[in-house]
mmCIF file of N, CA and C in Angstrom:
data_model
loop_
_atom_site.group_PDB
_atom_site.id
_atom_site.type_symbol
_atom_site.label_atom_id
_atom_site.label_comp_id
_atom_site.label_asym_id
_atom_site.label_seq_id
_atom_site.Cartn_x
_atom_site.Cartn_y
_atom_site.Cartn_z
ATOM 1 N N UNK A 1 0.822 -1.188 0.000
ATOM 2 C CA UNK A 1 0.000 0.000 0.000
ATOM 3 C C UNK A 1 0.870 1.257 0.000
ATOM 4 N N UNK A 2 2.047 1.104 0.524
ATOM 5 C CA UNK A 2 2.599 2.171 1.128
ATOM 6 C C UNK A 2 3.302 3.024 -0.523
ATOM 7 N N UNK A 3 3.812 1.834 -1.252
ATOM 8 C CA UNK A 3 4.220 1.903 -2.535
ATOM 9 C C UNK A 3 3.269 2.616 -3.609
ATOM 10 N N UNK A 4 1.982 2.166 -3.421
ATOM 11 C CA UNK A 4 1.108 2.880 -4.136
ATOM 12 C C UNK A 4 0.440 4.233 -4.016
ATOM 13 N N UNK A 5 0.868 4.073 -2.359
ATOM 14 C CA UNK A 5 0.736 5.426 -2.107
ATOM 15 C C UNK A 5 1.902 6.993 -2.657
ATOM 16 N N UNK A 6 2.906 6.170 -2.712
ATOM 17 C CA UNK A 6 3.890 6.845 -3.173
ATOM 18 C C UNK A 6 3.780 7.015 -4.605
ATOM 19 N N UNK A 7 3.410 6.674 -5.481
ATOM 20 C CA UNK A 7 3.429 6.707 -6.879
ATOM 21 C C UNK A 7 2.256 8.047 -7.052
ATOM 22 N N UNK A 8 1.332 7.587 -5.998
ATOM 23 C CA UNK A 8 -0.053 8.780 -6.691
ATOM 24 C C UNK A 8 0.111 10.092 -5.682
ATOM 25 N N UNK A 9 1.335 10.122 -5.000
ATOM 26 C CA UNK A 9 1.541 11.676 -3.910
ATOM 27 C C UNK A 9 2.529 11.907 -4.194
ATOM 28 N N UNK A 10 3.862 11.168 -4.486
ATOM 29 C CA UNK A 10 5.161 11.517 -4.297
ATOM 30 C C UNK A 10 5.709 12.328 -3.389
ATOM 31 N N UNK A 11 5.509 11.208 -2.020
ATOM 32 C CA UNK A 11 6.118 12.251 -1.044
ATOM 33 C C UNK A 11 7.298 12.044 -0.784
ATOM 34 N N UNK A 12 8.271 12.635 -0.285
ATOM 35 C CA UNK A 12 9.191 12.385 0.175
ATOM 36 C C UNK A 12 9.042 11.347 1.631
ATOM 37 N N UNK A 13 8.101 11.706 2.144
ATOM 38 C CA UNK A 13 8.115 10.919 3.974
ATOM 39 C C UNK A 13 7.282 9.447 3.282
ATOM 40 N N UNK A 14 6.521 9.213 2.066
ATOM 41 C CA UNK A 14 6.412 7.694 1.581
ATOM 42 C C UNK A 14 7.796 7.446 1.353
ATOM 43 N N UNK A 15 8.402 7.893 0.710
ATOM 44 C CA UNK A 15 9.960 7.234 0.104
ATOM 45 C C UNK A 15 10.662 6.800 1.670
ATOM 46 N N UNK A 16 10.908 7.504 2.212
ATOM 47 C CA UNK A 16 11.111 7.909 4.010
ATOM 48 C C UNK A 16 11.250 6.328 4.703
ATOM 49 N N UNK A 17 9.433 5.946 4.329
ATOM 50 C CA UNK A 17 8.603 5.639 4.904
ATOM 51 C C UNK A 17 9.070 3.680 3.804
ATOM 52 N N UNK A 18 9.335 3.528 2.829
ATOM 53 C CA UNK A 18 9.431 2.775 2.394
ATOM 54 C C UNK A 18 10.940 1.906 2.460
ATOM 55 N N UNK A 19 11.769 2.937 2.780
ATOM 56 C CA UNK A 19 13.398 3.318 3.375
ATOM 57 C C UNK A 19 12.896 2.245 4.504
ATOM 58 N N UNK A 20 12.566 2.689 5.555
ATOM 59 C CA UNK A 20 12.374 1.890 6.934
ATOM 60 C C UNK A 20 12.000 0.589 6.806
ATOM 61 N N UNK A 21 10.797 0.813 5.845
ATOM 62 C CA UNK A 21 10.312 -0.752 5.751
ATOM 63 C C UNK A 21 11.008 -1.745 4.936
ATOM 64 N N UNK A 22 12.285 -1.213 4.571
ATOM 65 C CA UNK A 22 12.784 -2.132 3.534
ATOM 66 C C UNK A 22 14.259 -2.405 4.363
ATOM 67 N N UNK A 23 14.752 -1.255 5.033
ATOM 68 C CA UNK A 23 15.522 -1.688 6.352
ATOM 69 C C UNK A 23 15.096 -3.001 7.232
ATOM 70 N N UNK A 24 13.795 -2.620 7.790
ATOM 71 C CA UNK A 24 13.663 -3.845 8.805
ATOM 72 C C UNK A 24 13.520 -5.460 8.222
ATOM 73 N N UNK A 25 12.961 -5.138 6.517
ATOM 74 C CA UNK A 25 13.640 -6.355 5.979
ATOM 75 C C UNK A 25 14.756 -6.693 5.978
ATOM 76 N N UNK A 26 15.603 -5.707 5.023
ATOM 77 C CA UNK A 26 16.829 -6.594 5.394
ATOM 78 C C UNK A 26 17.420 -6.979 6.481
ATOM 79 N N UNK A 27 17.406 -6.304 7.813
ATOM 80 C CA UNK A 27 17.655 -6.853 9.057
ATOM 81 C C UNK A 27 16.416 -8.005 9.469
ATOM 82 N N UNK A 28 15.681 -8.613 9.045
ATOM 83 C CA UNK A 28 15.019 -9.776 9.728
ATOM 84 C C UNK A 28 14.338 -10.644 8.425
ATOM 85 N N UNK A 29 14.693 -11.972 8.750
ATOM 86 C CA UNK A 29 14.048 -12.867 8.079
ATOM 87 C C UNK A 29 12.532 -12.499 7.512
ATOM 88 N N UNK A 30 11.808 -12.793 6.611
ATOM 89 C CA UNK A 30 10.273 -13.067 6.477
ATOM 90 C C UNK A 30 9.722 -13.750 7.290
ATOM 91 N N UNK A 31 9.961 -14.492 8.472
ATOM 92 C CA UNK A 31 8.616 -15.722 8.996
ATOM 93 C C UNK A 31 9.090 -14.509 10.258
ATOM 94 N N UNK A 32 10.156 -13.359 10.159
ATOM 95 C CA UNK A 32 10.356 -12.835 11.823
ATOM 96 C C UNK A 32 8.899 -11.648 11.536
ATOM 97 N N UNK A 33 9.095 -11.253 10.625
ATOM 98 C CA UNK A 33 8.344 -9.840 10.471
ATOM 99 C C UNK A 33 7.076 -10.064 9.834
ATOM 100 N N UNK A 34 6.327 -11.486 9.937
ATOM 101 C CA UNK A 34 4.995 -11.913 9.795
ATOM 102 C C UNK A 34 5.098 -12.244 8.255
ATOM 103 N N UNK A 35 6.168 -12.648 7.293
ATOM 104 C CA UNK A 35 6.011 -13.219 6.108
ATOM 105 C C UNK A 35 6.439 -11.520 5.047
ATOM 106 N N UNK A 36 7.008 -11.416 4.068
ATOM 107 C CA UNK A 36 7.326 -10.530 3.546
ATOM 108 C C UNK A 36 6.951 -10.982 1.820
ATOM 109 N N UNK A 37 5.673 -10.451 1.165
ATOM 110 C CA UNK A 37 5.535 -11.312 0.521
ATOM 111 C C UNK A 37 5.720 -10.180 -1.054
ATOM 112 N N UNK A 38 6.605 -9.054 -1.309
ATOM 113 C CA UNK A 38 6.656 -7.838 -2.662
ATOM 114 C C UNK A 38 7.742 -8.650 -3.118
ATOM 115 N N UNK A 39 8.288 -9.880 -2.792
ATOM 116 C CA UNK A 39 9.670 -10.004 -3.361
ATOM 117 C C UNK A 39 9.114 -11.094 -4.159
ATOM 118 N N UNK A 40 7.576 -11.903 -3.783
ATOM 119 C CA UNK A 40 6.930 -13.040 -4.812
ATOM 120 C C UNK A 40 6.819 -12.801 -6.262
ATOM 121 N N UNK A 41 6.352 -13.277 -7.081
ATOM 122 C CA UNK A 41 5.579 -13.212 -8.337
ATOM 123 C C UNK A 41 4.581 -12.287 -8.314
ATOM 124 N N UNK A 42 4.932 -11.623 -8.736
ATOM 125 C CA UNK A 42 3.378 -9.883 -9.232
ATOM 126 C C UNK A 42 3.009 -10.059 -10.453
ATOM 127 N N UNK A 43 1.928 -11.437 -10.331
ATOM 128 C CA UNK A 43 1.610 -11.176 -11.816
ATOM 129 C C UNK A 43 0.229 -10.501 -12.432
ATOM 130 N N UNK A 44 -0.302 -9.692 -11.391
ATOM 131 C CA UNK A 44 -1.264 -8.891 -11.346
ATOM 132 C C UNK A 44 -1.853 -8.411 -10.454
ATOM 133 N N UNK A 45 -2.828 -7.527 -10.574
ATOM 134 C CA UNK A 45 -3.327 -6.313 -9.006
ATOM 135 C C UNK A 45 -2.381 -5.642 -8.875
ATOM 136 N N UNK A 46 -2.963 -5.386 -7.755
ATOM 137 C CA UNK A 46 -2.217 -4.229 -6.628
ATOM 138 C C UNK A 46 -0.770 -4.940 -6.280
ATOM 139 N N UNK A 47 -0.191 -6.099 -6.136
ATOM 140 C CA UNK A 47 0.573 -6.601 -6.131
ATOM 141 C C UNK A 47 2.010 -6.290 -7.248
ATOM 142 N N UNK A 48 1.432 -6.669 -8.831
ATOM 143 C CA UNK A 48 1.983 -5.920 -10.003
ATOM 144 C C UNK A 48 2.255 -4.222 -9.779
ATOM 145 N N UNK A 49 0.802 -3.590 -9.941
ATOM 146 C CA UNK A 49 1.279 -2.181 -9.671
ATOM 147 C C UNK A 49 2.381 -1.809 -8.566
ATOM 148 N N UNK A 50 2.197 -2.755 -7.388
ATOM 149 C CA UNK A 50 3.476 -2.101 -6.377
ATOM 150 C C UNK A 50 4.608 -2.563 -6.731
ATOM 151 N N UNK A 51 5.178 -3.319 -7.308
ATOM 152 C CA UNK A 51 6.070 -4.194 -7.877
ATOM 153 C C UNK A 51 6.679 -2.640 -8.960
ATOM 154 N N UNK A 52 5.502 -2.703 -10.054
ATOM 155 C CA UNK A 52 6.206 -1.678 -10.972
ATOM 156 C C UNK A 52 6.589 -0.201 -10.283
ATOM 157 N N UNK A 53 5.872 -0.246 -9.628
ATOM 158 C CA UNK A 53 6.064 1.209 -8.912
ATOM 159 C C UNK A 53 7.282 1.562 -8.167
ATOM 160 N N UNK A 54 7.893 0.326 -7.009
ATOM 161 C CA UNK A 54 8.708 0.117 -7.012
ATOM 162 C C UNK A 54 10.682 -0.035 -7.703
ATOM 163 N N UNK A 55 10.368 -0.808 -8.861
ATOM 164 C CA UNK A 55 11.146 -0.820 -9.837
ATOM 165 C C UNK A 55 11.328 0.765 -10.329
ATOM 166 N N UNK A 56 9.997 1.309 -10.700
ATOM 167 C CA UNK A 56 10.265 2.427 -11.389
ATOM 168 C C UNK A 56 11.284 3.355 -10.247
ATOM 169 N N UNK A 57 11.042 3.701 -9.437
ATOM 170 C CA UNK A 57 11.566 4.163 -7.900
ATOM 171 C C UNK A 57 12.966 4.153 -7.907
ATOM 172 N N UNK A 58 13.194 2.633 -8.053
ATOM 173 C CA UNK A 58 14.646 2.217 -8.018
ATOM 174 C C UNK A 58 15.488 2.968 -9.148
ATOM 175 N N UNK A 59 14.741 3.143 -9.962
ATOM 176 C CA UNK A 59 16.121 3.245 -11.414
ATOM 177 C C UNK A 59 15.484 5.141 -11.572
ATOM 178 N N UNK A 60 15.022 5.824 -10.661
ATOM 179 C CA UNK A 60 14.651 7.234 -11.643
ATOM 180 C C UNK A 60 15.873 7.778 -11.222
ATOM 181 N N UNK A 61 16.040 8.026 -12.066
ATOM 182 C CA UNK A 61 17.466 9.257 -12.142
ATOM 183 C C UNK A 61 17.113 10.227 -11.030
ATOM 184 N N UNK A 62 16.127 11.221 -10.620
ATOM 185 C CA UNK A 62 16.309 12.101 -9.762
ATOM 186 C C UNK A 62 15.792 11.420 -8.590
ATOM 187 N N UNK A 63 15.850 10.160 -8.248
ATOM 188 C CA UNK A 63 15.908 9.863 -6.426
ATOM 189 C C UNK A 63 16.892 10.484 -5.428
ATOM 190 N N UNK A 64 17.931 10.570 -5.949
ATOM 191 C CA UNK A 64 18.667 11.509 -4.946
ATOM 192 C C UNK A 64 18.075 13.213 -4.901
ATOM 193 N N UNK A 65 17.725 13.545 -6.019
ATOM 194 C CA UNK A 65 16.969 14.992 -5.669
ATOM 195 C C UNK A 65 15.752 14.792 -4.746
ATOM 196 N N UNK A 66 15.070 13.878 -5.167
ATOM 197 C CA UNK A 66 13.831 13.223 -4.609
ATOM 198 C C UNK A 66 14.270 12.991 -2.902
ATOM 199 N N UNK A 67 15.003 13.011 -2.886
ATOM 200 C CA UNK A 67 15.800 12.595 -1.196
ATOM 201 C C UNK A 67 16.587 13.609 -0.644
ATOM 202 N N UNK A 68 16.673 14.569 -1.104
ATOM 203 C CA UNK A 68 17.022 15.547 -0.772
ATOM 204 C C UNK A 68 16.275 16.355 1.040
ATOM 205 N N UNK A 69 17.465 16.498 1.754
ATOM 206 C CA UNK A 69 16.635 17.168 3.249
ATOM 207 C C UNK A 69 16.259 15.891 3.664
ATOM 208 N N UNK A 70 16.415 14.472 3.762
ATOM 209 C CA UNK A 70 16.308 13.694 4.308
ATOM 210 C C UNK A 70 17.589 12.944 4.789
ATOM 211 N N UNK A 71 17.495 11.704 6.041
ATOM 212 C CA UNK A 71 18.429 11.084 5.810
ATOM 213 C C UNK A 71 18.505 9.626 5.659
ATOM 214 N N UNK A 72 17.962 9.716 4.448
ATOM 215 C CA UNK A 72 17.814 8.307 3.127
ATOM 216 C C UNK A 72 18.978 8.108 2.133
ATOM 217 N N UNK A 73 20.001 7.549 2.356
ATOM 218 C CA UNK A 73 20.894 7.048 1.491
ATOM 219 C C UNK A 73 20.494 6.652 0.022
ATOM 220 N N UNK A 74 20.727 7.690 -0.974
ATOM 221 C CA UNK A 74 19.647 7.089 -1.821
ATOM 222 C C UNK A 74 20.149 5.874 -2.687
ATOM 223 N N UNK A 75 21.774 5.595 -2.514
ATOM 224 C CA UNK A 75 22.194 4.413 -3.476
ATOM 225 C C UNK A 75 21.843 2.939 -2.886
ATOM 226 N N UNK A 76 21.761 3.701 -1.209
ATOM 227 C CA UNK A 76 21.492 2.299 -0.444
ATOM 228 C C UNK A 76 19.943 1.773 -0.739
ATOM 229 N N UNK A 77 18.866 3.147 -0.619
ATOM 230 C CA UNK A 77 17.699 2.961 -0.682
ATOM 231 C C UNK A 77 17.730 2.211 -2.160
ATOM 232 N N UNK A 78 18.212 2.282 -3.051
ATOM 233 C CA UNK A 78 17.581 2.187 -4.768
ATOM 234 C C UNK A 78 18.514 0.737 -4.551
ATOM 235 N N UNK A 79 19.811 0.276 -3.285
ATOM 236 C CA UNK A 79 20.031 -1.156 -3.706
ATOM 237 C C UNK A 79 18.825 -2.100 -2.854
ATOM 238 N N UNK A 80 18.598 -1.383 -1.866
ATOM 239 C CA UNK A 80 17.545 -1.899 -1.084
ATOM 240 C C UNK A 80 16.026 -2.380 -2.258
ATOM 241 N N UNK A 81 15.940 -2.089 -2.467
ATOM 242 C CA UNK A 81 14.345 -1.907 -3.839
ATOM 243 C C UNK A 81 15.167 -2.788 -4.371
ATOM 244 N N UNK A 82 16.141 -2.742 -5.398
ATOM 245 C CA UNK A 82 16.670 -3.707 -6.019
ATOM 246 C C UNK A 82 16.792 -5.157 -5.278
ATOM 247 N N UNK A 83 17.314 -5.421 -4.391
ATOM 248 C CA UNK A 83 17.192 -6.789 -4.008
ATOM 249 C C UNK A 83 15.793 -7.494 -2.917
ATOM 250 N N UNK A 84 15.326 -6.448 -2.885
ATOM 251 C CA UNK A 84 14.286 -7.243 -1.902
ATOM 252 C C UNK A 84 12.554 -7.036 -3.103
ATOM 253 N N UNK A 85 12.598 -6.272 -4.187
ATOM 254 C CA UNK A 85 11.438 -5.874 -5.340
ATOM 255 C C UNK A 85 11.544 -6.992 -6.188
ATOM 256 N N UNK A 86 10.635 -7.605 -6.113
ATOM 257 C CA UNK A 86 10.592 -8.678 -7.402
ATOM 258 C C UNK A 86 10.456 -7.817 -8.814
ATOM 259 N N UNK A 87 11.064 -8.145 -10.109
ATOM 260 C CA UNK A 87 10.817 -7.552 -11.283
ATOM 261 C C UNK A 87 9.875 -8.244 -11.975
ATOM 262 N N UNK A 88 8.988 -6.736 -12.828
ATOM 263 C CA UNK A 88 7.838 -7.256 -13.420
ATOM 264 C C UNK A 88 8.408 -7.383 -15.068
#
């Protein structure tokens, strides 16, 4: 949700906000943090759209402007998306 929310506001505190949640993945297994399931097969829904939305995220050229006044690493954030975002 949080992903889709970001695509139709573009906020900076979703990006923020997607930063954290993709932190506490990589620090904890899936069965620790109740199952982690954006890294499955998106082969349609809301599932797909967050998937692409995601991806798109990862590769836009101005995420570091986009991150700007925060403190979101943006190469870490865009490797973070990259390994934990399944590609559509």
């Amino acid at each position: 949700m949080k992903a889709l929310s970001y695509e139709s506001r573009r906020s900076t505190n979703d990006m923020i906000d997607l930063f954290n949640l993709l932190q506490i993945r990589h620090s904890n297994e899936p069965a620790e943090i109740g199952g982690w399931r954006i890294g499955d097969r998106a082969d349609a829904g809301a599932r797909r759209d967050a998937a692409t939305a995601l991806n798109r995220l990862a590769g836009a050229p101005g995420l570091r402007l986009s991150l700007r006044g925060s403190d979101v690493p943006p190469s870490e954030f865009s490797a973070l998306l990259r390994r934990y975002i399944t590609a559509v």
